[in-house]
């Protein structure tokens, strides 16, 4: 089976791109790499079960990094991959199309691709364009998913301080609606002004320019040495089945848990999570109409990580990600390989 992976070799998602290409080949199928910019520019299109106006070429080796289940970082290289060149060529037949290696900060440029996938007789975990919007913009996700977090949608015309006080008199987060990797979030302690953070977080969306102010749900966990950490769970789901759960911990209590902010990720056995938490994650993906993705669960849920609860806080859905990051321990074996199997074996 030939599987077209849409991505950008020079983007922040390069590691995940390499994992997908490797996983497809490891499962005995043929990967084809299509540069996402070809779709964004209209140079190629998905026309039925084929990529049209694309000339196949042999690509140089691609190298990425991933973490094993044990947490060790390994380098992975794929060679002999066929790619779609930027010059027009004949149609390349494909059986499945994956847009999972797109640069997630540029998703709005690929509406046409998602709509083509939805209309084409090919297999894909992509889902609808509406599901992309529901997960890309946090205010839209909040309309669909519960139990949620107390929050306010704020525009430049609103009284940011009043909105902040209405959400919480304690710590809050000011978030860009399309934030990725924690780059557009700002933590505010009581007494810190909200207006400067709101100005930084405002972004244009299909619903106008806005940002969010959310309560800080801080379920503290302690490591084996007793040191407190902020923590949340990233739970990856496919077709209503949990593939992987990862505990993300951060010793800086005023920083996001993302690895780019110094957070760490620990594998957690799915069976060690409370049933209510598992159902919450699965329900969040269903509410946003995503076949595949991950739900970030806030609160005090250590699973079998070895961390213990310091501050018990009920779980709540933090956000839903349509394209989970590939840096969690065991992502290749626990997520990529089951995803390959599910996509190539599914009927359209």
Short mmCIF file of C-alpha atoms in Angstrom, two decimals:
data_model
loop_
_atom_site.label_atom_id
_atom_site.label_comp_id
_atom_site.label_asym_id
_atom_site.label_seq_id
_atom_site.Cartn_x
_atom_site.Cartn_y
_atom_site.Cartn_z
CA UNK A 1 0.00 0.00 0.00
CA UNK A 2 1.29 3.48 -0.86
CA UNK A 3 0.77 6.08 1.86
CA UNK A 4 1.32 9.79 1.18
CA UNK A 5 2.61 11.72 4.20
CA UNK A 6 2.14 15.48 3.92
CA UNK A 7 4.74 17.50 5.81
CA UNK A 8 7.70 19.84 5.63
CA UNK A 9 11.17 18.34 6.08
CA UNK A 10 12.58 21.63 7.40
CA UNK A 11 9.81 22.38 9.93
CA UNK A 12 9.51 21.95 13.69
CA UNK A 13 7.64 18.69 13.01
CA UNK A 14 10.60 17.05 11.25
CA UNK A 15 11.08 14.43 13.98
CA UNK A 16 7.47 13.29 13.72
CA UNK A 17 7.70 13.27 9.93
CA UNK A 18 10.63 10.85 10.11
CA UNK A 19 8.75 8.64 12.61
CA UNK A 20 5.73 8.39 10.30
CA UNK A 21 7.82 7.55 7.25
CA UNK A 22 9.77 4.95 9.23
CA UNK A 23 6.62 3.46 10.74
CA UNK A 24 4.91 3.06 7.36
CA UNK A 25 7.93 1.29 5.90
CA UNK A 26 8.38 -0.86 9.04
CA UNK A 27 4.80 -2.06 8.62
CA UNK A 28 5.59 -3.20 5.08
CA UNK A 29 4.06 -0.32 3.14
CA UNK A 30 5.50 2.33 0.81
CA UNK A 31 5.71 5.92 2.08
CA UNK A 32 5.56 8.92 -0.25
CA UNK A 33 6.54 12.32 1.13
CA UNK A 34 4.63 15.29 -0.28
CA UNK A 35 5.96 18.72 0.69
CA UNK A 36 3.04 20.55 2.33
CA UNK A 37 3.93 23.77 0.55
CA UNK A 38 2.92 22.09 -2.72
CA UNK A 39 -0.64 21.84 -1.42
CA UNK A 40 -0.64 25.30 0.14
CA UNK A 41 0.48 26.86 -3.16
CA UNK A 42 -1.88 24.78 -5.30
CA UNK A 43 1.02 23.15 -7.16
CA UNK A 44 -0.40 19.69 -6.45
CA UNK A 45 -3.82 18.39 -5.50
CA UNK A 46 -5.43 15.22 -4.27
CA UNK A 47 -7.61 14.02 -7.14
CA UNK A 48 -9.35 10.79 -6.28
CA UNK A 49 -6.84 8.15 -5.14
CA UNK A 50 -3.87 10.03 -6.62
CA UNK A 51 -1.58 13.01 -6.08
CA UNK A 52 -1.72 14.95 -9.35
CA UNK A 53 0.81 17.28 -10.99
CA UNK A 54 3.65 15.87 -8.90
CA UNK A 55 6.87 14.42 -10.28
CA UNK A 56 8.33 11.64 -8.07
CA UNK A 57 11.97 12.00 -7.07
CA UNK A 58 14.29 10.13 -4.70
CA UNK A 59 14.94 12.16 -1.55
CA UNK A 60 18.19 12.38 0.44
CA UNK A 61 18.20 10.65 3.85
CA UNK A 62 16.01 12.28 6.51
CA UNK A 63 17.05 12.13 10.16
CA UNK A 64 15.00 12.78 13.28
CA UNK A 65 14.99 12.04 17.01
CA UNK A 66 12.57 10.19 19.22
CA UNK A 67 12.34 8.87 22.77
CA UNK A 68 12.03 5.17 23.48
CA UNK A 69 9.60 3.79 26.05
CA UNK A 70 12.49 3.92 28.52
CA UNK A 71 12.90 7.63 27.78
CA UNK A 72 16.22 7.34 25.96
CA UNK A 73 16.73 9.67 22.99
CA UNK A 74 17.57 7.88 19.76
CA UNK A 75 18.31 9.15 16.27
CA UNK A 76 16.37 7.64 13.41
CA UNK A 77 17.20 7.92 9.70
CA UNK A 78 15.08 6.99 6.69
CA UNK A 79 16.59 6.65 3.22
CA UNK A 80 15.28 5.89 -0.24
CA UNK A 81 11.99 7.73 0.34
CA UNK A 82 10.14 8.88 -2.78
CA UNK A 83 8.96 12.47 -2.69
CA UNK A 84 6.80 14.70 -4.86
CA UNK A 85 8.91 17.31 -6.64
CA UNK A 86 7.83 20.90 -7.14
CA UNK A 87 7.73 20.55 -10.92
CA UNK A 88 4.53 19.24 -12.59
CA UNK A 89 4.49 15.56 -13.41
CA UNK A 90 2.17 12.62 -13.81
CA UNK A 91 -0.28 11.50 -11.14
CA UNK A 92 1.06 9.28 -8.33
CA UNK A 93 -1.45 6.73 -7.10
CA UNK A 94 -1.93 6.56 -3.31
CA UNK A 95 -4.09 4.51 -0.94
CA UNK A 96 -3.93 6.75 2.13
CA UNK A 97 -3.03 10.36 2.95
CA UNK A 98 -1.71 11.62 6.30
CA UNK A 99 -1.36 15.33 7.10
CA UNK A 100 -0.01 14.53 10.58
CA UNK A 101 3.44 16.04 9.97
CA UNK A 102 2.25 19.52 9.04
CA UNK A 103 3.72 22.48 10.87
CA UNK A 104 0.83 22.94 13.29
CA UNK A 105 1.35 26.69 13.39
CA UNK A 106 0.37 26.84 9.70
CA UNK A 107 -2.77 24.71 9.68
CA UNK A 108 -4.99 27.48 8.30
CA UNK A 109 -3.02 27.33 5.04
CA UNK A 110 -4.22 23.77 4.43
CA UNK A 111 -8.01 24.05 4.43
CA UNK A 112 -8.04 22.92 0.80
CA UNK A 113 -6.00 19.83 1.63
CA UNK A 114 -8.33 18.74 4.44
CA UNK A 115 -11.39 19.26 2.26
CA UNK A 116 -9.79 17.26 -0.56
CA UNK A 117 -8.99 14.40 1.82
CA UNK A 118 -12.56 14.35 3.14
CA UNK A 119 -13.94 14.12 -0.41
CA UNK A 120 -11.42 11.63 -1.84
CA UNK A 121 -11.72 7.81 -1.82
CA UNK A 122 -8.57 7.37 0.27
CA UNK A 123 -7.94 6.33 3.86
CA UNK A 124 -6.88 9.02 6.33
CA UNK A 125 -6.99 9.88 10.05
CA UNK A 126 -7.35 13.57 9.10
CA UNK A 127 -11.00 14.22 9.91
CA UNK A 128 -12.99 17.22 8.73
CA UNK A 129 -11.88 20.83 8.39
CA UNK A 130 -14.40 21.70 11.10
CA UNK A 131 -12.58 19.38 13.50
CA UNK A 132 -9.33 21.19 12.65
CA UNK A 133 -10.87 24.53 13.60
CA UNK A 134 -12.39 23.05 16.77
CA UNK A 135 -8.98 21.97 18.02
CA UNK A 136 -6.85 24.75 16.58
CA UNK A 137 -8.74 27.53 18.38
CA UNK A 138 -9.09 27.08 22.13
CA UNK A 139 -12.26 29.18 22.42
CA UNK A 140 -14.02 26.90 19.93
CA UNK A 141 -12.83 23.80 21.77
CA UNK A 142 -14.21 25.23 25.03
CA UNK A 143 -17.70 25.43 23.48
CA UNK A 144 -17.67 21.70 22.78
CA UNK A 145 -15.71 20.00 25.55
CA UNK A 146 -16.47 19.48 29.21
CA UNK A 147 -15.86 19.38 32.06
CA UNK A 148 -14.02 22.54 31.27
CA UNK A 149 -11.98 25.24 32.89
CA UNK A 150 -13.41 28.56 34.08
CA UNK A 151 -12.46 31.02 31.39
CA UNK A 152 -13.32 34.22 29.57
CA UNK A 153 -12.92 35.11 25.90
CA UNK A 154 -11.43 38.61 25.77
CA UNK A 155 -11.11 41.11 22.91
CA UNK A 156 -9.21 44.39 22.73
CA UNK A 157 -12.43 46.24 23.58
CA UNK A 158 -13.09 44.31 26.80
CA UNK A 159 -12.06 45.20 30.33
CA UNK A 160 -9.25 42.68 30.78
CA UNK A 161 -8.91 43.25 34.53
CA UNK A 162 -12.62 42.71 35.14
CA UNK A 163 -12.57 39.56 33.02
CA UNK A 164 -9.60 38.24 34.93
CA UNK A 165 -11.27 38.82 38.30
CA UNK A 166 -14.45 37.15 37.07
CA UNK A 167 -12.49 34.04 36.11
CA UNK A 168 -10.43 33.80 39.31
CA UNK A 169 -8.91 35.97 42.01
CA UNK A 170 -6.03 33.50 42.16
CA UNK A 171 -3.51 32.53 39.49
CA UNK A 172 -4.65 32.58 35.87
CA UNK A 173 -3.29 31.92 32.40
CA UNK A 174 -3.66 34.34 29.51
CA UNK A 175 -3.58 32.30 26.30
CA UNK A 176 -3.42 33.00 22.60
CA UNK A 177 -6.35 31.12 21.00
CA UNK A 178 -4.03 29.27 18.61
CA UNK A 179 -1.10 28.69 20.97
CA UNK A 180 1.22 25.75 20.27
CA UNK A 181 4.07 24.42 22.43
CA UNK A 182 3.19 26.96 25.15
CA UNK A 183 4.70 29.89 23.23
CA UNK A 184 1.59 32.08 23.51
CA UNK A 185 0.69 31.60 27.18
CA UNK A 186 1.36 33.94 30.10
CA UNK A 187 1.03 33.06 33.78
CA UNK A 188 -0.34 35.74 36.10
CA UNK A 189 -0.19 35.67 39.89
CA UNK A 190 -2.59 37.75 42.01
CA UNK A 191 -1.71 41.42 41.67
CA UNK A 192 -0.04 41.14 38.27
CA UNK A 193 -1.79 43.29 35.63
CA UNK A 194 -3.71 41.44 32.93
CA UNK A 195 -3.66 44.08 30.18
CA UNK A 196 -0.01 43.61 29.02
CA UNK A 197 -0.46 39.84 28.77
CA UNK A 198 -3.77 40.21 26.94
CA UNK A 199 -2.18 42.52 24.38
CA UNK A 200 0.54 39.94 23.71
CA UNK A 201 -1.93 37.06 23.45
CA UNK A 202 -4.50 38.62 21.11
CA UNK A 203 -4.67 36.78 17.77
CA UNK A 204 -6.88 36.94 14.70
CA UNK A 205 -9.30 34.03 14.40
CA UNK A 206 -12.34 33.26 12.21
CA UNK A 207 -14.35 34.79 15.08
CA UNK A 208 -12.35 38.02 15.33
CA UNK A 209 -9.29 39.07 17.32
CA UNK A 210 -9.33 37.59 20.81
CA UNK A 211 -7.52 35.66 23.53
CA UNK A 212 -8.53 33.61 26.58
CA UNK A 213 -8.12 34.07 30.30
CA UNK A 214 -8.32 30.74 32.14
CA UNK A 215 -8.15 29.72 35.77
CA UNK A 216 -4.93 27.99 36.75
CA UNK A 217 -5.81 24.41 37.66
CA UNK A 218 -2.67 23.45 39.54
CA UNK A 219 -2.80 19.89 40.80
CA UNK A 220 0.63 19.60 42.39
CA UNK A 221 2.52 16.30 42.36
CA UNK A 222 5.75 15.48 44.21
CA UNK A 223 8.65 13.54 42.72
CA UNK A 224 10.23 10.67 44.74
CA UNK A 225 12.48 13.26 46.43
CA UNK A 226 9.49 15.32 47.59
CA UNK A 227 9.99 18.22 45.15
CA UNK A 228 6.65 19.71 43.97
CA UNK A 229 5.83 19.87 40.26
CA UNK A 230 3.06 21.25 38.12
CA UNK A 231 1.67 18.33 36.09
CA UNK A 232 -0.84 17.33 33.45
CA UNK A 233 -1.60 14.26 31.36
CA UNK A 234 -1.42 13.97 27.57
CA UNK A 235 -3.72 11.13 26.50
CA UNK A 236 -3.60 10.03 22.85
CA UNK A 237 -6.77 8.50 21.40
CA UNK A 238 -7.61 6.74 18.12
CA UNK A 239 -11.15 5.65 17.24
CA UNK A 240 -12.25 5.77 20.88
CA UNK A 241 -9.26 3.74 22.10
CA UNK A 242 -6.43 5.17 24.20
CA UNK A 243 -3.04 4.48 22.63
CA UNK A 244 -0.77 6.25 25.09
CA UNK A 245 -0.75 8.31 28.27
CA UNK A 246 2.12 10.59 29.26
CA UNK A 247 2.55 12.55 32.49
CA UNK A 248 4.16 15.93 31.85
CA UNK A 249 5.83 17.51 34.86
CA UNK A 250 7.36 20.94 35.42
CA UNK A 251 9.32 22.02 38.54
CA UNK A 252 8.76 25.71 37.69
CA UNK A 253 5.23 26.19 39.02
CA UNK A 254 4.67 29.32 36.91
CA UNK A 255 5.65 27.70 33.60
CA UNK A 256 3.81 25.42 31.16
CA UNK A 257 4.62 21.71 31.22
CA UNK A 258 5.79 21.68 27.58
CA UNK A 259 9.29 20.33 26.95
CA UNK A 260 10.24 23.62 25.31
CA UNK A 261 9.74 25.29 28.68
CA UNK A 262 11.82 22.74 30.58
CA UNK A 263 9.10 20.21 31.33
CA UNK A 264 9.68 16.47 31.26
CA UNK A 265 7.50 13.59 30.04
CA UNK A 266 7.06 10.26 31.80
CA UNK A 267 5.25 7.18 30.47
CA UNK A 268 2.11 6.17 32.34
CA UNK A 269 0.28 2.87 31.95
CA UNK A 270 -3.20 3.51 30.59
CA UNK A 271 -4.66 1.00 33.04
CA UNK A 272 -3.28 2.99 35.99
CA UNK A 273 -5.53 5.96 35.16
CA UNK A 274 -8.96 6.30 36.76
CA UNK A 275 -11.81 5.22 34.48
CA UNK A 276 -13.31 8.72 34.68
CA UNK A 277 -10.09 10.24 33.33
CA UNK A 278 -9.94 7.77 30.45
CA UNK A 279 -13.56 8.48 29.58
CA UNK A 280 -12.90 12.23 29.80
CA UNK A 281 -10.09 12.01 27.23
CA UNK A 282 -12.08 9.83 24.84
CA UNK A 283 -15.10 12.13 25.21
CA UNK A 284 -13.02 15.23 24.43
CA UNK A 285 -11.89 13.75 21.11
CA UNK A 286 -15.44 12.70 20.27
CA UNK A 287 -16.83 16.15 21.11
CA UNK A 288 -14.42 17.82 18.68
CA UNK A 289 -15.18 15.20 15.99
CA UNK A 290 -11.59 13.93 15.87
CA UNK A 291 -10.86 10.35 14.95
CA UNK A 292 -7.32 10.76 16.25
CA UNK A 293 -5.65 13.25 18.59
CA UNK A 294 -4.75 13.87 22.21
CA UNK A 295 -6.45 15.45 25.19
CA UNK A 296 -4.52 17.31 27.89
CA UNK A 297 -6.04 16.48 31.27
CA UNK A 298 -5.35 18.91 34.12
CA UNK A 299 -5.54 18.05 37.82
CA UNK A 300 -3.93 15.53 40.18
CA UNK A 301 -3.58 12.32 38.17
CA UNK A 302 -0.11 10.73 38.63
CA UNK A 303 -0.99 7.24 37.38
CA UNK A 304 1.89 4.82 37.98
CA UNK A 305 4.56 7.48 37.35
CA UNK A 306 6.09 7.32 40.83
CA UNK A 307 4.90 10.86 41.61
CA UNK A 308 2.49 11.41 44.50
CA UNK A 309 -0.37 13.84 44.97
CA UNK A 310 0.41 16.99 46.98
CA UNK A 311 -2.64 19.08 46.17
CA UNK A 312 -5.73 17.05 45.17
CA UNK A 313 -7.58 18.77 42.30
CA UNK A 314 -10.38 17.18 40.23
CA UNK A 315 -9.44 16.51 36.59
CA UNK A 316 -10.57 18.76 33.75
CA UNK A 317 -9.88 18.98 30.02
CA UNK A 318 -7.15 21.52 29.32
CA UNK A 319 -7.11 21.31 25.54
CA UNK A 320 -7.44 18.96 22.58
CA UNK A 321 -4.68 18.53 19.99
CA UNK A 322 -5.46 17.18 16.55
CA UNK A 323 -1.80 16.48 15.79
CA UNK A 324 -0.11 15.20 18.98
CA UNK A 325 3.58 15.91 19.38
CA UNK A 326 6.02 13.10 18.76
CA UNK A 327 8.41 13.73 21.66
CA UNK A 328 6.69 11.61 24.30
CA UNK A 329 8.38 8.37 25.44
CA UNK A 330 7.42 5.45 23.21
CA UNK A 331 5.61 7.54 20.58
CA UNK A 332 6.90 5.35 17.74
CA UNK A 333 5.81 2.00 19.16
CA UNK A 334 2.74 3.09 21.13
CA UNK A 335 1.24 5.63 18.72
CA UNK A 336 2.76 5.56 15.23
CA UNK A 337 2.64 1.79 14.68
CA UNK A 338 -0.98 1.32 15.89
CA UNK A 339 -1.94 4.36 13.83
CA UNK A 340 -0.35 2.85 10.71
CA UNK A 341 -2.18 -0.41 11.28
CA UNK A 342 -5.54 1.27 11.90
CA UNK A 343 -5.34 3.53 8.86
CA UNK A 344 -4.16 1.00 6.29
CA UNK A 345 -6.57 -1.71 7.47
CA UNK A 346 -9.65 0.51 7.65
CA UNK A 347 -12.27 0.59 4.93
CA UNK A 348 -13.07 3.98 3.49
#
